[in-house]
Amino acid sequence: MQRVYAKTLEYTEGGVATIRSFETLFTNLVTAIVSIAGIALFIMLLVGGFKFLFSAGDQKQLEEARGTITSAIIGLVVIVAAYLILRTVATFTGVTGITNFNLNIQ
């Protein structure tokens, strides 16, 4: 009769849930949120610009367009402030990938 042995598996570092998994999850979450916010900012600027162009001198439509553009610029300031806060947190904690904003859509 032939002997049967159990197969041995190589231990891989990435196979176990660690605190690095939380870091990766947080980095992916921040990346997605910032990407979506950037797309929304771009769309708001376009909409505000078109409202401004097609207002035809109507004061009410001009105010709406200015409000939309102002909101988009405030959103830009919030995104930049969040980025600077994340850079500060990354500097103090040593987390390096937190400000790499690339959304890998395949």
PDB file of C-alpha atoms in Angstrom:
ATOM      1  CA  MET A   1       0.000   0.000   0.000  1.00  0.00           C
ATOM      2  CA  GLN A   2       1.270   3.479  -0.925  1.00  0.00           C
ATOM      3  CA  ARG A   3       1.631   6.169   1.736  1.00  0.00           C
ATOM      4  CA  VAL A   4      -0.368   9.389   1.399  1.00  0.00           C
ATOM      5  CA  TYR A   5       0.984  12.651   2.789  1.00  0.00           C
ATOM      6  CA  ALA A   6      -0.788  15.921   3.417  1.00  0.00           C
ATOM      7  CA  LYS A   7       0.187  18.726   1.126  1.00  0.00           C
ATOM      8  CA  THR A   8       2.167  21.479   2.777  1.00  0.00           C
ATOM      9  CA  LEU A   9       1.279  25.063   2.020  1.00  0.00           C
ATOM     10  CA  GLU A  10       3.714  27.902   1.859  1.00  0.00           C
ATOM     11  CA  TYR A  11       2.975  30.690   4.322  1.00  0.00           C
ATOM     12  CA  THR A  12       2.425  33.997   2.589  1.00  0.00           C
ATOM     13  CA  GLU A  13       2.603  37.284   4.433  1.00  0.00           C
ATOM     14  CA  GLY A  14      -0.522  38.734   2.810  1.00  0.00           C
ATOM     15  CA  GLY A  15      -2.810  35.812   3.620  1.00  0.00           C
ATOM     16  CA  VAL A  16      -3.642  36.819   7.181  1.00  0.00           C
ATOM     17  CA  ALA A  17      -5.774  39.816   8.137  1.00  0.00           C
ATOM     18  CA  THR A  18      -3.551  42.354   9.844  1.00  0.00           C
ATOM     19  CA  ILE A  19      -3.602  46.035  10.659  1.00  0.00           C
ATOM     20  CA  ARG A  20      -2.102  46.569   7.186  1.00  0.00           C
ATOM     21  CA  SER A  21      -5.410  45.286   5.785  1.00  0.00           C
ATOM     22  CA  PHE A  22      -7.170  48.181   7.528  1.00  0.00           C
ATOM     23  CA  GLU A  23      -4.602  50.580   6.084  1.00  0.00           C
ATOM     24  CA  THR A  24      -5.273  49.259   2.587  1.00  0.00           C
ATOM     25  CA  LEU A  25      -9.037  49.457   3.092  1.00  0.00           C
ATOM     26  CA  PHE A  26      -8.787  53.041   4.348  1.00  0.00           C
ATOM     27  CA  THR A  27      -6.500  54.025   1.477  1.00  0.00           C
ATOM     28  CA  ASN A  28      -8.902  52.539  -1.092  1.00  0.00           C
ATOM     29  CA  LEU A  29     -11.865  54.252   0.563  1.00  0.00           C
ATOM     30  CA  VAL A  30     -10.145  57.649   0.589  1.00  0.00           C
ATOM     31  CA  THR A  31      -9.083  57.185  -3.029  1.00  0.00           C
ATOM     32  CA  ALA A  32     -12.635  56.410  -4.143  1.00  0.00           C
ATOM     33  CA  ILE A  33     -14.143  59.314  -2.192  1.00  0.00           C
ATOM     34  CA  VAL A  34     -11.626  61.841  -3.509  1.00  0.00           C
ATOM     35  CA  SER A  35     -12.046  60.581  -7.076  1.00  0.00           C
ATOM     36  CA  ILE A  36     -15.830  60.862  -6.898  1.00  0.00           C
ATOM     37  CA  ALA A  37     -15.553  64.321  -5.312  1.00  0.00           C
ATOM     38  CA  GLY A  38     -13.218  65.445  -8.102  1.00  0.00           C
ATOM     39  CA  ILE A  39     -15.620  64.228 -10.778  1.00  0.00           C
ATOM     40  CA  ALA A  40     -18.529  65.963  -9.012  1.00  0.00           C
ATOM     41  CA  LEU A  41     -16.477  69.168  -8.791  1.00  0.00           C
ATOM     42  CA  PHE A  42     -15.751  69.089 -12.515  1.00  0.00           C
ATOM     43  CA  ILE A  43     -19.413  68.491 -13.365  1.00  0.00           C
ATOM     44  CA  MET A  44     -20.537  71.315 -11.051  1.00  0.00           C
ATOM     45  CA  LEU A  45     -18.093  73.715 -12.685  1.00  0.00           C
ATOM     46  CA  LEU A  46     -19.388  72.728 -16.126  1.00  0.00           C
ATOM     47  CA  VAL A  47     -23.020  73.122 -15.092  1.00  0.00           C
ATOM     48  CA  GLY A  48     -22.308  76.483 -13.463  1.00  0.00           C
ATOM     49  CA  GLY A  49     -20.441  77.665 -16.544  1.00  0.00           C
ATOM     50  CA  PHE A  50     -23.251  76.660 -18.881  1.00  0.00           C
ATOM     51  CA  LYS A  51     -25.827  78.298 -16.610  1.00  0.00           C
ATOM     52  CA  PHE A  52     -23.740  81.454 -16.707  1.00  0.00           C
ATOM     53  CA  LEU A  53     -23.392  81.361 -20.488  1.00  0.00           C
ATOM     54  CA  PHE A  54     -27.070  80.704 -21.150  1.00  0.00           C
ATOM     55  CA  SER A  55     -28.467  83.112 -18.555  1.00  0.00           C
ATOM     56  CA  ALA A  56     -28.951  85.783 -21.254  1.00  0.00           C
ATOM     57  CA  GLY A  57     -28.597  88.566 -18.715  1.00  0.00           C
ATOM     58  CA  ASP A  58     -31.371  87.287 -16.426  1.00  0.00           C
ATOM     59  CA  GLN A  59     -30.298  88.211 -12.885  1.00  0.00           C
ATOM     60  CA  LYS A  60     -31.970  85.188 -11.259  1.00  0.00           C
ATOM     61  CA  GLN A  61     -30.175  82.740 -13.551  1.00  0.00           C
ATOM     62  CA  LEU A  62     -26.898  84.631 -13.103  1.00  0.00           C
ATOM     63  CA  GLU A  63     -27.202  84.290  -9.321  1.00  0.00           C
ATOM     64  CA  GLU A  64     -27.921  80.555  -9.682  1.00  0.00           C
ATOM     65  CA  ALA A  65     -24.852  80.157 -11.874  1.00  0.00           C
ATOM     66  CA  ARG A  66     -22.682  82.101  -9.428  1.00  0.00           C
ATOM     67  CA  GLY A  67     -24.028  79.978  -6.575  1.00  0.00           C
ATOM     68  CA  THR A  68     -23.179  76.765  -8.422  1.00  0.00           C
ATOM     69  CA  ILE A  69     -19.666  77.945  -9.271  1.00  0.00           C
ATOM     70  CA  THR A  70     -19.146  79.200  -5.702  1.00  0.00           C
ATOM     71  CA  SER A  71     -20.253  75.833  -4.308  1.00  0.00           C
ATOM     72  CA  ALA A  72     -17.853  74.044  -6.654  1.00  0.00           C
ATOM     73  CA  ILE A  73     -14.958  76.257  -5.557  1.00  0.00           C
ATOM     74  CA  ILE A  74     -15.828  75.686  -1.881  1.00  0.00           C
ATOM     75  CA  GLY A  75     -15.812  71.952  -2.632  1.00  0.00           C
ATOM     76  CA  LEU A  76     -12.367  72.314  -4.186  1.00  0.00           C
ATOM     77  CA  VAL A  77     -11.125  74.073  -1.049  1.00  0.00           C
ATOM     78  CA  VAL A  78     -12.559  71.260   1.100  1.00  0.00           C
ATOM     79  CA  ILE A  79     -10.860  68.598  -1.058  1.00  0.00           C
ATOM     80  CA  VAL A  80      -7.507  70.408  -0.873  1.00  0.00           C
ATOM     81  CA  ALA A  81      -7.875  70.856   2.902  1.00  0.00           C
ATOM     82  CA  ALA A  82      -8.683  67.156   3.300  1.00  0.00           C
ATOM     83  CA  TYR A  83      -5.618  66.275   1.233  1.00  0.00           C
ATOM     84  CA  LEU A  84      -3.403  68.463   3.411  1.00  0.00           C
ATOM     85  CA  ILE A  85      -4.856  66.910   6.570  1.00  0.00           C
ATOM     86  CA  LEU A  86      -4.209  63.420   5.163  1.00  0.00           C
ATOM     87  CA  ARG A  87      -0.625  64.407   4.325  1.00  0.00           C
ATOM     88  CA  THR A  88      -0.161  65.593   7.913  1.00  0.00           C
ATOM     89  CA  VAL A  89      -1.620  62.356   9.298  1.00  0.00           C
ATOM     90  CA  ALA A  90       0.575  60.336   6.914  1.00  0.00           C
ATOM     91  CA  THR A  91       3.658  62.210   8.100  1.00  0.00           C
ATOM     92  CA  PHE A  92       2.921  61.571  11.777  1.00  0.00           C
ATOM     93  CA  THR A  93       1.850  57.931  11.405  1.00  0.00           C
ATOM     94  CA  GLY A  94       4.272  56.825   8.703  1.00  0.00           C
ATOM     95  CA  VAL A  95       1.514  55.519   6.422  1.00  0.00           C
ATOM     96  CA  THR A  96       2.775  56.082   2.891  1.00  0.00           C
ATOM     97  CA  GLY A  97      -0.024  55.093   0.502  1.00  0.00           C
ATOM     98  CA  ILE A  98      -2.781  57.252   1.928  1.00  0.00           C
ATOM     99  CA  THR A  99      -2.394  60.087  -0.576  1.00  0.00           C
ATOM    100  CA  ASN A 100      -1.915  58.015  -3.734  1.00  0.00           C
ATOM    101  CA  PHE A 101      -5.092  58.893  -5.592  1.00  0.00           C
ATOM    102  CA  ASN A 102      -5.491  56.501  -8.491  1.00  0.00           C
ATOM    103  CA  LEU A 103      -8.778  54.736  -9.056  1.00  0.00           C
ATOM    104  CA  ASN A 104      -8.077  51.475 -10.875  1.00  0.00           C
ATOM    105  CA  ILE A 105     -11.241  50.860 -12.885  1.00  0.00           C
ATOM    106  CA  GLN A 106     -10.977  47.850 -15.151  1.00  0.00           C
TER     107      GLN A 106
END
